[in-house]
Coordinates of C-alpha atoms in Angstrom, one line a residue:
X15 CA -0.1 1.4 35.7
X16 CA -0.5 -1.8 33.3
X17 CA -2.6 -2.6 30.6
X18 CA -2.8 -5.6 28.2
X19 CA -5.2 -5.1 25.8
X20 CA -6.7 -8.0 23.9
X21 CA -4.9 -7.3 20.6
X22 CA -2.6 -4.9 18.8
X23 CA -3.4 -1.9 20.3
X24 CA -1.9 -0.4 23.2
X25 CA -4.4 2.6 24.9
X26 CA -3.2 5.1 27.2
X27 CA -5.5 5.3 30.6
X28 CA -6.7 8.8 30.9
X29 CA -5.1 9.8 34.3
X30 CA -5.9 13.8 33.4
X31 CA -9.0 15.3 32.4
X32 CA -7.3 17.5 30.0
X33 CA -5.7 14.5 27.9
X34 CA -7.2 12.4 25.6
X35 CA -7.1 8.6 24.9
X36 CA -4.0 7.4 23.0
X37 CA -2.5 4.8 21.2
X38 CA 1.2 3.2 20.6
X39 CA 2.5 2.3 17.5
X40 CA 6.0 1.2 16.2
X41 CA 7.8 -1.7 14.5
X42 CA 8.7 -3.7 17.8
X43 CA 4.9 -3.4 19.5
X44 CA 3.5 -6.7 18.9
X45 CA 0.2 -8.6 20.4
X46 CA 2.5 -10.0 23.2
X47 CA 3.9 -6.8 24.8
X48 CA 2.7 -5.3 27.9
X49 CA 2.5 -1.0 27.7
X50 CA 4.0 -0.2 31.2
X51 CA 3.6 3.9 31.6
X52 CA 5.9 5.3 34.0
X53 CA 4.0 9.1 34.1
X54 CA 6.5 11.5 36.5
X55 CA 7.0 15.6 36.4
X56 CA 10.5 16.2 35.6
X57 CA 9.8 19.9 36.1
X58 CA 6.7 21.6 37.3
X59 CA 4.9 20.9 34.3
X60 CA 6.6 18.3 32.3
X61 CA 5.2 14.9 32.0
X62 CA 7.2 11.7 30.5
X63 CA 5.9 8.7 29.3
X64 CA 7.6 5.6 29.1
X65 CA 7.3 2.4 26.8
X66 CA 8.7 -0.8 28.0
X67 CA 8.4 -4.4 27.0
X68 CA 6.8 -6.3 29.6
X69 CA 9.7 -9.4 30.4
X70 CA 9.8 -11.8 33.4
X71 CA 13.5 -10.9 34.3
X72 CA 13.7 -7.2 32.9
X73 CA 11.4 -4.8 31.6
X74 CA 12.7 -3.8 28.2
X75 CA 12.8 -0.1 27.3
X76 CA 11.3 0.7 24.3
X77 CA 11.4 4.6 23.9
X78 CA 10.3 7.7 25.9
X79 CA 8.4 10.8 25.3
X80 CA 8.3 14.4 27.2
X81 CA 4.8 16.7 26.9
X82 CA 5.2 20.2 28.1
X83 CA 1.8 20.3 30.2
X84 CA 1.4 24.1 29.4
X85 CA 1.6 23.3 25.2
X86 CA -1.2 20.5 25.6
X87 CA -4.5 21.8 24.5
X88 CA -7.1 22.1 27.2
X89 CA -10.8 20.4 26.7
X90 CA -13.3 23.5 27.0
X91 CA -15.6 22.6 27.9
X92 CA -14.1 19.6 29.7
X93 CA -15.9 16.8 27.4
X94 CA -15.1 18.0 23.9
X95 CA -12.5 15.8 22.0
X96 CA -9.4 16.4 21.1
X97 CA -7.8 16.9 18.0
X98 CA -5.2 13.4 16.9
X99 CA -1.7 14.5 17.3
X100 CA 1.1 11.7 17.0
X101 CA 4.2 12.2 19.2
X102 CA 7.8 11.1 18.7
X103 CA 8.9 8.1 20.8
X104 CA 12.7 8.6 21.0
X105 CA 15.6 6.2 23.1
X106 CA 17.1 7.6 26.2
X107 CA 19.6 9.8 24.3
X108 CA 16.8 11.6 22.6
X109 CA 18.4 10.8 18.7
X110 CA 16.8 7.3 17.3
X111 CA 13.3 6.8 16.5
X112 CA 11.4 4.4 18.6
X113 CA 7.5 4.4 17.3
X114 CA 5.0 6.8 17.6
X115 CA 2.7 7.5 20.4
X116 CA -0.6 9.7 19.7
X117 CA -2.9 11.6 21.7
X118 CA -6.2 10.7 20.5
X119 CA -10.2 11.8 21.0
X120 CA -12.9 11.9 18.8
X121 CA -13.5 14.9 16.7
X122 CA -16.9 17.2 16.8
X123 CA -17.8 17.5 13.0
X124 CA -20.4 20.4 13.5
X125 CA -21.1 22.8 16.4
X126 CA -24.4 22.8 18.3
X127 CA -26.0 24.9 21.1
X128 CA -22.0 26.4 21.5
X129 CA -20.2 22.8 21.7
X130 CA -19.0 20.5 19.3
X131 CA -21.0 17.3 18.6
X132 CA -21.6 14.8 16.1
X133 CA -24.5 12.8 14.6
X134 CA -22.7 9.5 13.2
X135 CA -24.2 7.0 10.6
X136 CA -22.4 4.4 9.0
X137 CA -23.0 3.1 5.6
X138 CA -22.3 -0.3 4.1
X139 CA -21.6 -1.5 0.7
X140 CA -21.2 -4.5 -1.0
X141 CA -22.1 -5.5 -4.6
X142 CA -25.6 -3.8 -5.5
X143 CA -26.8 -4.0 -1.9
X144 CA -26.5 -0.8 0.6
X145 CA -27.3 -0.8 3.5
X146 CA -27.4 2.3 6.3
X147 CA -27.7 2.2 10.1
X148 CA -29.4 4.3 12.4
X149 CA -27.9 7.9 13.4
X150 CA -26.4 7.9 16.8
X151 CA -27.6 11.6 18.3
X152 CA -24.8 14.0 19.7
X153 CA -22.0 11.0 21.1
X154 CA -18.6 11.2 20.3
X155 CA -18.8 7.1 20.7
X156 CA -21.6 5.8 18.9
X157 CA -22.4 2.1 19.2
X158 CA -25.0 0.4 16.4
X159 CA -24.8 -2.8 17.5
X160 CA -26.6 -3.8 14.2
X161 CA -26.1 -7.0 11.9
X162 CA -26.1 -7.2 8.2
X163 CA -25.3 -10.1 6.2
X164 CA -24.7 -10.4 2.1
X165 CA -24.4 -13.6 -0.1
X166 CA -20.8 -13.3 -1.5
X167 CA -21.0 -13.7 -5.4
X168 CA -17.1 -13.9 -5.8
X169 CA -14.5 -14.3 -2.6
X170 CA -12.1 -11.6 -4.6
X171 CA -14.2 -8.7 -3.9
X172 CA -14.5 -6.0 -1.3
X173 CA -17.2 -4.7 0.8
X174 CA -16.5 -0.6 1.9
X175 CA -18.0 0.4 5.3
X176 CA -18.1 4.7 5.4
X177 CA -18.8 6.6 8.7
X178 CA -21.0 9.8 8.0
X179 CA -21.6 12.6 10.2
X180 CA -25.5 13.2 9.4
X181 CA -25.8 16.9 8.9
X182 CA -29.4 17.4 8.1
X183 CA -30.3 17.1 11.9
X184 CA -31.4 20.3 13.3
X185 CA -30.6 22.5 10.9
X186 CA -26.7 21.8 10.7
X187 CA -25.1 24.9 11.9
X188 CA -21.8 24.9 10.3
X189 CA -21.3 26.2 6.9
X190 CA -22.3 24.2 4.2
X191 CA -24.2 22.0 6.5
X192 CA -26.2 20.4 3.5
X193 CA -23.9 18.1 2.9
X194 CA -22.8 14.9 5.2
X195 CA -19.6 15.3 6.1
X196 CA -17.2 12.2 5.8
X197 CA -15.8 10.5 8.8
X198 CA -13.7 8.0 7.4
X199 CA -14.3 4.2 5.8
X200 CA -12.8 0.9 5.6
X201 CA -12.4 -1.4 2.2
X202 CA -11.4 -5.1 3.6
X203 CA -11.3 -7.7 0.6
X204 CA -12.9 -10.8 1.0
X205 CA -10.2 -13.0 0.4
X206 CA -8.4 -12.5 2.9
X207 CA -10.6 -13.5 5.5
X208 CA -10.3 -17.3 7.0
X209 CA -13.3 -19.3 6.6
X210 CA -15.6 -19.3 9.5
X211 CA -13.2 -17.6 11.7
X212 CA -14.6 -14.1 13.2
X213 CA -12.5 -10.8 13.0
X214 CA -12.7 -9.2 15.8
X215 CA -11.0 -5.4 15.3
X216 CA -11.1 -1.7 15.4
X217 CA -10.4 -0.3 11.9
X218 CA -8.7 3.4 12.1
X219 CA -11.1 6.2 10.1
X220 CA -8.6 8.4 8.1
X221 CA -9.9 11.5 5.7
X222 CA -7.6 13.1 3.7
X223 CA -8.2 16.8 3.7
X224 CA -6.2 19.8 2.7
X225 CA -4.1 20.2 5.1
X226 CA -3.0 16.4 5.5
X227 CA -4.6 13.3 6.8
X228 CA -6.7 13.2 9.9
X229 CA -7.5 10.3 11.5
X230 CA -11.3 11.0 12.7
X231 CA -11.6 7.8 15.4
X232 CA -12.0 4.3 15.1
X233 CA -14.6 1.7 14.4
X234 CA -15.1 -2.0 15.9
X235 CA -16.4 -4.2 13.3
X236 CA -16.5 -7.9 14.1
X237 CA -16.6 -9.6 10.4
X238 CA -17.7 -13.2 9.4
X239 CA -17.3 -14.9 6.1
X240 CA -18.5 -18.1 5.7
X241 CA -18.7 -21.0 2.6
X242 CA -21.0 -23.9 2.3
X243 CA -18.5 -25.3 -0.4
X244 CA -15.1 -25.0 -0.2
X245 CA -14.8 -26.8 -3.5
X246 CA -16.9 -24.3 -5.1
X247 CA -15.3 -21.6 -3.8
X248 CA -11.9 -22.7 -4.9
X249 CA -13.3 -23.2 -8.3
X250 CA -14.3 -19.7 -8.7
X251 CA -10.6 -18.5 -8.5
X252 CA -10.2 -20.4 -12.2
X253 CA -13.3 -17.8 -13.7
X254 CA -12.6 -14.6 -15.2
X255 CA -13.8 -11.6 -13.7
X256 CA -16.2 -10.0 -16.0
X257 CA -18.9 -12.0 -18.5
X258 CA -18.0 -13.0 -21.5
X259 CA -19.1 -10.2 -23.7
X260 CA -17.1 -8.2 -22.3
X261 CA -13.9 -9.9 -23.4
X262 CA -15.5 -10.7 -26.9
X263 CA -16.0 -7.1 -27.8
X264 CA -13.9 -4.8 -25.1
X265 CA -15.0 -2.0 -24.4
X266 CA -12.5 1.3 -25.0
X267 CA -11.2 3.5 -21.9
X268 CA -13.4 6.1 -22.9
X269 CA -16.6 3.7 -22.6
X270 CA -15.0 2.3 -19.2
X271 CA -15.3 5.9 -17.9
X272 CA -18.6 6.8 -19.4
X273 CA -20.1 3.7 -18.0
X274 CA -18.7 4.5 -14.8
X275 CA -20.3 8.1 -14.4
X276 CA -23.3 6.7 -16.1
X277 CA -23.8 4.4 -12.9
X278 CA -22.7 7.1 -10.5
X279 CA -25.5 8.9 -11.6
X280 CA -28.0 6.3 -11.4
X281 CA -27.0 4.8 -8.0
X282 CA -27.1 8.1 -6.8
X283 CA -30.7 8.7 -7.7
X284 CA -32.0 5.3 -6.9
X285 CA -30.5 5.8 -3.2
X286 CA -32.3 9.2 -2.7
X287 CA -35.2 8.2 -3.2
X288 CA -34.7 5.4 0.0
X289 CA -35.5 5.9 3.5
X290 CA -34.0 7.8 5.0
X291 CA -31.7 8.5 1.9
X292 CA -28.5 8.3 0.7
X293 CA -27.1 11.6 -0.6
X294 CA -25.1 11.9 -3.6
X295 CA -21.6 13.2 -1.7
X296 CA -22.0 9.7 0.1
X297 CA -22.2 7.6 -3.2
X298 CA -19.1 9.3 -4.5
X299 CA -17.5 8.6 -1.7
X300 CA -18.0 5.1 -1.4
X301 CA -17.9 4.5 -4.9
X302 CA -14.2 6.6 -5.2
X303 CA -15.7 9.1 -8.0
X304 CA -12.5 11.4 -8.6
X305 CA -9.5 9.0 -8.0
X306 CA -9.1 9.0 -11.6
X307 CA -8.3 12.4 -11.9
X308 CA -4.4 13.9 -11.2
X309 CA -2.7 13.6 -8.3
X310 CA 1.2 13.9 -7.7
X311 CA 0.6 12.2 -4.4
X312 CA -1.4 9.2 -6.1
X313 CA 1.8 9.3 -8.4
X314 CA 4.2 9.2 -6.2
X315 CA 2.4 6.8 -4.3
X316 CA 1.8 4.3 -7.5
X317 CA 5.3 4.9 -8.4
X318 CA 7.0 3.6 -5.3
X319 CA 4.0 0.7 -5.2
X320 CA 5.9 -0.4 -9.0
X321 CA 9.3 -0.2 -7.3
X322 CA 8.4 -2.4 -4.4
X323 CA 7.1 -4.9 -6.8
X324 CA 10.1 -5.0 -8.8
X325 CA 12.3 -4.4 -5.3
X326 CA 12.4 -8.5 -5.1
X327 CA 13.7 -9.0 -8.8
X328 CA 16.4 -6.3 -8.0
X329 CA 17.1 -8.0 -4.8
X330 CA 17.2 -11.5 -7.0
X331 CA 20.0 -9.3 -9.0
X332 CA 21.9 -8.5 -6.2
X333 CA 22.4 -11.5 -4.9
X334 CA 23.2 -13.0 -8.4
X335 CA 25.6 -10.4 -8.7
X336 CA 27.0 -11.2 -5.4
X337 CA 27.4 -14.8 -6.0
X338 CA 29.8 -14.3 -9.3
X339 CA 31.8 -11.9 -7.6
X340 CA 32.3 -14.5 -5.0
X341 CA 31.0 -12.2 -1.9
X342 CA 30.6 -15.7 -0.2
X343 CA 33.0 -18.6 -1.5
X344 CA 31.0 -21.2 0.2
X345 CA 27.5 -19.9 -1.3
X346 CA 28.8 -19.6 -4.5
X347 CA 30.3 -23.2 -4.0
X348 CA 26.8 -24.9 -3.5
X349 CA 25.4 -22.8 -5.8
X350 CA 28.1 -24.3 -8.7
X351 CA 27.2 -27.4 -7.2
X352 CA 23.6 -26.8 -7.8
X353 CA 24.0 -25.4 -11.2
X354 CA 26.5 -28.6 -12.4
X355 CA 23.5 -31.4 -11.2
X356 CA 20.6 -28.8 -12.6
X357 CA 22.4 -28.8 -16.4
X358 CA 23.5 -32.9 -15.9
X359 CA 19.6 -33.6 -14.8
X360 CA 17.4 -30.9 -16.5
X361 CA 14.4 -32.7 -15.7
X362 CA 15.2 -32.0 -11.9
X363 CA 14.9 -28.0 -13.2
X364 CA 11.1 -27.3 -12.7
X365 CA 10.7 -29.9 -10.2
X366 CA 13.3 -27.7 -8.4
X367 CA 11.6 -24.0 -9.0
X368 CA 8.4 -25.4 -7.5
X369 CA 9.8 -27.2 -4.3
X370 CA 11.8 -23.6 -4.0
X371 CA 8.5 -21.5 -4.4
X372 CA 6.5 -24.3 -1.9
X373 CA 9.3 -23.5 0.6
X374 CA 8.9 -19.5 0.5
X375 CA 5.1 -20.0 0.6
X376 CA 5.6 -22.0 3.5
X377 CA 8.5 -20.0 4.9
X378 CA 6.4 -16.9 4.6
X379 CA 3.4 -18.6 6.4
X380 CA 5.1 -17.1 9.6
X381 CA 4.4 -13.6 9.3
X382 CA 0.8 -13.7 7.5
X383 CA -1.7 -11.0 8.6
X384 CA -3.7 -11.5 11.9
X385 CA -6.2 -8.7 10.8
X386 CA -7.8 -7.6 7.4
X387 CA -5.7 -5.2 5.8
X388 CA -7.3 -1.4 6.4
X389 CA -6.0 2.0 5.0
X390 CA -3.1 2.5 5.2
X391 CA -1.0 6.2 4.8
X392 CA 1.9 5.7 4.3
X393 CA 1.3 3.5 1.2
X394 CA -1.0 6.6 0.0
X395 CA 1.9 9.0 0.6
X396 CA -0.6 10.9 3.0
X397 CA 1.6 11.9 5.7
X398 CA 4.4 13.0 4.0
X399 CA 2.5 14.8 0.8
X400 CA 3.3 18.5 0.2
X401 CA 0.6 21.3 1.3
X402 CA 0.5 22.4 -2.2
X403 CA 0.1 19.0 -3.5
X404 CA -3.1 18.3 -1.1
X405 CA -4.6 21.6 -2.3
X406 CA -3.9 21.0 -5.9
X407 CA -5.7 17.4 -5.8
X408 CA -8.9 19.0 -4.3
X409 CA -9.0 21.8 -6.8
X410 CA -12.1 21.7 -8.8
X411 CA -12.2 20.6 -12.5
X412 CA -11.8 22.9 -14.5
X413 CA -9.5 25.0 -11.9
X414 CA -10.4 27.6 -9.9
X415 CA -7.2 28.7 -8.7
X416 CA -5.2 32.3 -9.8
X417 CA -3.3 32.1 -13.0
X418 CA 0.2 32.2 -10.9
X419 CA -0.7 29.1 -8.6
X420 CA -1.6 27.4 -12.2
X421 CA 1.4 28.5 -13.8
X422 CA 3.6 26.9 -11.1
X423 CA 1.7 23.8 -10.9
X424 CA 1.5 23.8 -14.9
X425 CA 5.5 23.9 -15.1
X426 CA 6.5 21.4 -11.8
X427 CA 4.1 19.0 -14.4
X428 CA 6.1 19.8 -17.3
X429 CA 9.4 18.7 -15.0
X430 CA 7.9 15.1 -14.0
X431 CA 6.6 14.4 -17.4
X432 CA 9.9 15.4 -18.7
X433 CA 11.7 12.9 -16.7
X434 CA 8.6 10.0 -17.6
X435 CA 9.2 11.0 -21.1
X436 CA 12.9 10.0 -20.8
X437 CA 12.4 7.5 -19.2
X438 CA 10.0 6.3 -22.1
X439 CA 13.1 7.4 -24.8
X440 CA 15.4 5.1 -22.9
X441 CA 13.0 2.1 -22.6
X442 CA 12.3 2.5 -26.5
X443 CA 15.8 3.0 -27.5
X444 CA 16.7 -0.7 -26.2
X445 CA 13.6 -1.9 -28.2
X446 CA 15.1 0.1 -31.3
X447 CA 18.2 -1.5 -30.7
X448 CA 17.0 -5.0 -30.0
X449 CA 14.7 -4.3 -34.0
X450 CA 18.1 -3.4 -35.7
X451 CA 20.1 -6.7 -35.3
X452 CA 18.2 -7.4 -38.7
X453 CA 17.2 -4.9 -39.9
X454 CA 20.3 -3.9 -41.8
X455 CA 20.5 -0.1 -40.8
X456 CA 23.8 -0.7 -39.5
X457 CA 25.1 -3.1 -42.3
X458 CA 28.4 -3.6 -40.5
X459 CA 26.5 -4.6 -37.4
X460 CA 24.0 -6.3 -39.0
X461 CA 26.7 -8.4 -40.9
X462 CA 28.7 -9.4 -37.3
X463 CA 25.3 -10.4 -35.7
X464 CA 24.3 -12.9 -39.2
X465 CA 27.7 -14.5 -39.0
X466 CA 27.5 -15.0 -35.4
X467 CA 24.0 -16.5 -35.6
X468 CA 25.4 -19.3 -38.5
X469 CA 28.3 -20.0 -36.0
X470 CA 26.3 -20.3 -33.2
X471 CA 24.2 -22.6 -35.0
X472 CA 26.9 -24.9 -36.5
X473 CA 28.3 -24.9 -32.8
X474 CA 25.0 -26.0 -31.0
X475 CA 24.0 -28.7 -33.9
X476 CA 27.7 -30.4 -33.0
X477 CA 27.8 -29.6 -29.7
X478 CA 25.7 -31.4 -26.9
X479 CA 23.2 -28.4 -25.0
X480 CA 24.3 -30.0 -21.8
X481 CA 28.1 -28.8 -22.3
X482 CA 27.0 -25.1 -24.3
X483 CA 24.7 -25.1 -20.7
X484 CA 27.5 -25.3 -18.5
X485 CA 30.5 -23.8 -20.2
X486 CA 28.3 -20.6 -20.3
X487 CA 27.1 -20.9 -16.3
X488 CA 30.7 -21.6 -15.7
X489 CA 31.9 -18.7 -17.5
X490 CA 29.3 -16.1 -15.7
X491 CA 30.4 -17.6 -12.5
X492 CA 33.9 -17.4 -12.9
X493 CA 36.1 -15.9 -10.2
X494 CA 36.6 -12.4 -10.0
X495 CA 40.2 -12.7 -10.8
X496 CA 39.4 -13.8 -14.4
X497 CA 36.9 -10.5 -14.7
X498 CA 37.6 -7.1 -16.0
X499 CA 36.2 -3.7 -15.1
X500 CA 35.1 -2.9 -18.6
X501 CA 31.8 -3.5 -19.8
X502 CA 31.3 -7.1 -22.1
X503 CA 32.0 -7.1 -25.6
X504 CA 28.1 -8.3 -26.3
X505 CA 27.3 -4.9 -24.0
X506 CA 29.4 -2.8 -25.9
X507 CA 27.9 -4.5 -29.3
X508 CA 24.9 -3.5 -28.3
X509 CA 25.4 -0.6 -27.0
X510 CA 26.2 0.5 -30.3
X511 CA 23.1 -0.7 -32.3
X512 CA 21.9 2.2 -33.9
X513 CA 18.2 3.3 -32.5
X514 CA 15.7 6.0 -33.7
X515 CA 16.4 9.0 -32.0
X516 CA 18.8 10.3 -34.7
X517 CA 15.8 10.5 -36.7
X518 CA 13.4 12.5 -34.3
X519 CA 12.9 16.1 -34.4

């Protein structure tokens, strides 16, 4: 059996009533590759599925995955969904990771009559203007076919689309029926949409619950943004965000989240009282009430965003590092080369930085997103977070777990504020450092760094800036042979600045 579907995603047929739809994912599956599924019983109830990239002279095999028919979960009755369940996709020795594969079906939110079902509603948001569809009765693929349009006041904003399982149908016989229950939504920033060009593409709905992320289906949005003036709309990347007042007289963080729950609050009325209405849970939902409050996974998650951005300065480093210790003679060449016409020419310096940055933009072009950018859990840290973790972020405020559960959490805080607050110490210490060159605690010090700064100066007044330039690039580049182990003697100098921690309690 082959399939090519139109875009990036790669469905499974259905070839047993018991199994759901799927999907492929992994590094290598692009828009161009064919899914080929080679379905055999090894044993009597052992199904394998292979992945292979479509080729004119030879299929290439991408990975392989075994189900045990008997540990698949049946459909009772036979058109209830499944549960998502992502699968391993392994090479032919069974011990390298190839991609995931996932048995997929839509999810009943609420049972009815003895079967699951579920009542979907989407909700759209953008700026002050909400907008709600119609409720799709009992289908586990709901289809609105409706079209909204807003006028886009800034091209840096986002509009939020939220899937809502309407509970307030026929009495809603699950527990706690009286709320909507959440289905999933998308955020896709306006920005990064082409003008005039129409996105065409199914968005994953994922809900983070207690015991880890669920992906609850998909929705197909096909997304238009259009500009009468381009020049105008370029222009409006050169104004600031917010009015004027509120850089004038800025408000406090304490104001910031007053104001916030303040419009909550109103929103939330004003939309209850539409038809049919919008209930408060669905406000906070699309309006992300709560993401302020603790969360280790939100930590962890922010944490290792900071460390990606800085990843390309310490990749910058590296390489720097690599080129004085000569890892490549011929780079290192061109780039004395480079360095020798940069300090005879300055004026070719910025000229140089901006042709390099035009070539990276450029460069870069290559692998640009096809598709607006959707959630996205591994950036959240949703699959990997800890039970406990998940349980503590949707504990009420103030708590209502036991004291011991508390205590535990209370001390595994203490430990990762610990480690921020040395961190903190460190950062400070350099600062400290840097402050006493002058300031004379360390007289001796102080003295060394004076007479160095008059020497320094008699040396650059009689000396051309040209020669000082490339004696010192010349001397950081030099050949590892004229290096030693040992740390600098300006490193050691200040290394031994005196800071403030002697003086803290």
């Amino acid at each position: 059996m082959m399939q090519k579907p139109p875009q990036d995603d790669f469905l499974l047929k259905e070839t047993n009533p018991h199994l759901g739809g799927g999907r492929i994912t992994g590094d290598k599956l692009t828009s161009t590759y064919d899914l080929v599924e080679q379905m055999q019983y090894l044993y009597a109830s052992v199904l394998e599925v292979t992945v292979k990239d479509k080729d004119l002279v030879k299929d290439d095999f991408i990975g392989r995955v075994f189900f045990d028919m008997n540990e698949i979960p049946k459909r009772v009755p036979p058109d209830s969904p499944l549960a998502p369940q992502w699968y391993r996709l392994e090479d032919r020795k069974g011990d390298k990771f190839k991609g995931e594969l996932m048995l997929a079906g839509l999810m009943p939110m609420k049972a009815k009559d003895g079967r699951g079902t579920t009542d979907a509603y989407c909700v759209a948001k953008y700026g002050q203007k909400w907008v709600r569809t119609r409720t799709i009765i009992d289908s586990f693929t709901p289809k609105w076919n409706e079209q909204y349009t807003w006028e886009v006041f800034d091209p840096c904003t986002v509009i939020t689309i939220g899937v809502f399982d309407n509970c307030h149908l026929h009495g809603g016989d699950k527990p706690g029926g009286s709320r909507d229950s959440r289905i999933g939504k998308v955020r896709i920033r306006l920005s990064t949409l082409e003008t005039d060009r129409v996105y065409t593409h199914s968005y994953p709905l994922l809900v983070l619950h207690r015991n880890g992320v669920k992906k609850m289906g998909e929705i197909h949005l096909a997304v238009r943004f259009t500009c009468s003036s381009l020049l105008n709309m370029m222009h409006m990347y050169s104004h600031p965000l917010l009015p004027k007042m509120h850089y004038i007289h800025p408000l406090t963080v304490s104001q910031l989240d007053n104001l916030r729950h303040q419009a909550t609050v109103i929103v939330s009325m004003r939309l209850s009282r539409s038809e049919p209405p919008l209930r408060k849970e669905i406000v906070e939902y699309m309006l992300d009430v709560g993401s302020h409050m603790w969360s280790m996974r939100r930590s962890k998650a922010n944490f290792f965003r900071i460390m990606n951005v800085f990843g390309g300065i310490m990749a910058i480093g590296k390489w720097f590092d690599q080129i004085c210790n000569w890892k490549n003679p011929i780079t290192t060449v061109l780039i004395h080369i480079l360095f020798i016409i940069l300090v005879l020419y300055p004026e070719l310096i910025l000229p140089t930085i901006f042709l390099y940055l035009f070539l990276i933009g450029v460069w870069y072009y290559r692998w640009r997103s096809r598709h607006p950018p959707h959630m996205d859990t591994r950036l959240s840290h949703a699959e990997s977070a800890h039970p406990d973790e998940l349980d503590e972020e949707f504990d009420t405020f103030p708590t209502s777990q036991s004291a011991d559960i508390v205590r535990m959490r209370y001390d595994r805080l203490r430990s990762i504020a610990g480690r921020i607050q040395t961190v903190v110490g460190d950062l400070a210490t350099q600062g400290e450092r840097l402050q006493s060159l002058l300031s004379w605690r360390d007289p001796r010090a102080t003295a060394l760094f004076v007479l160095f700064c008059l020497i320094a100066a008699i040396v650059l007044y009689i000396t051309p800036f040209q020669v000082v330039a490339l004696l010192i690039g010349l001397y950081v580049l030099r050949h590892p042979r004229f290096r030693h182990k040992l740390p600098s003697v300006p490193l050691n100098f200040f290394r031994r600045l005196p800071a403030r921690t002697d003086s803290m309690l």
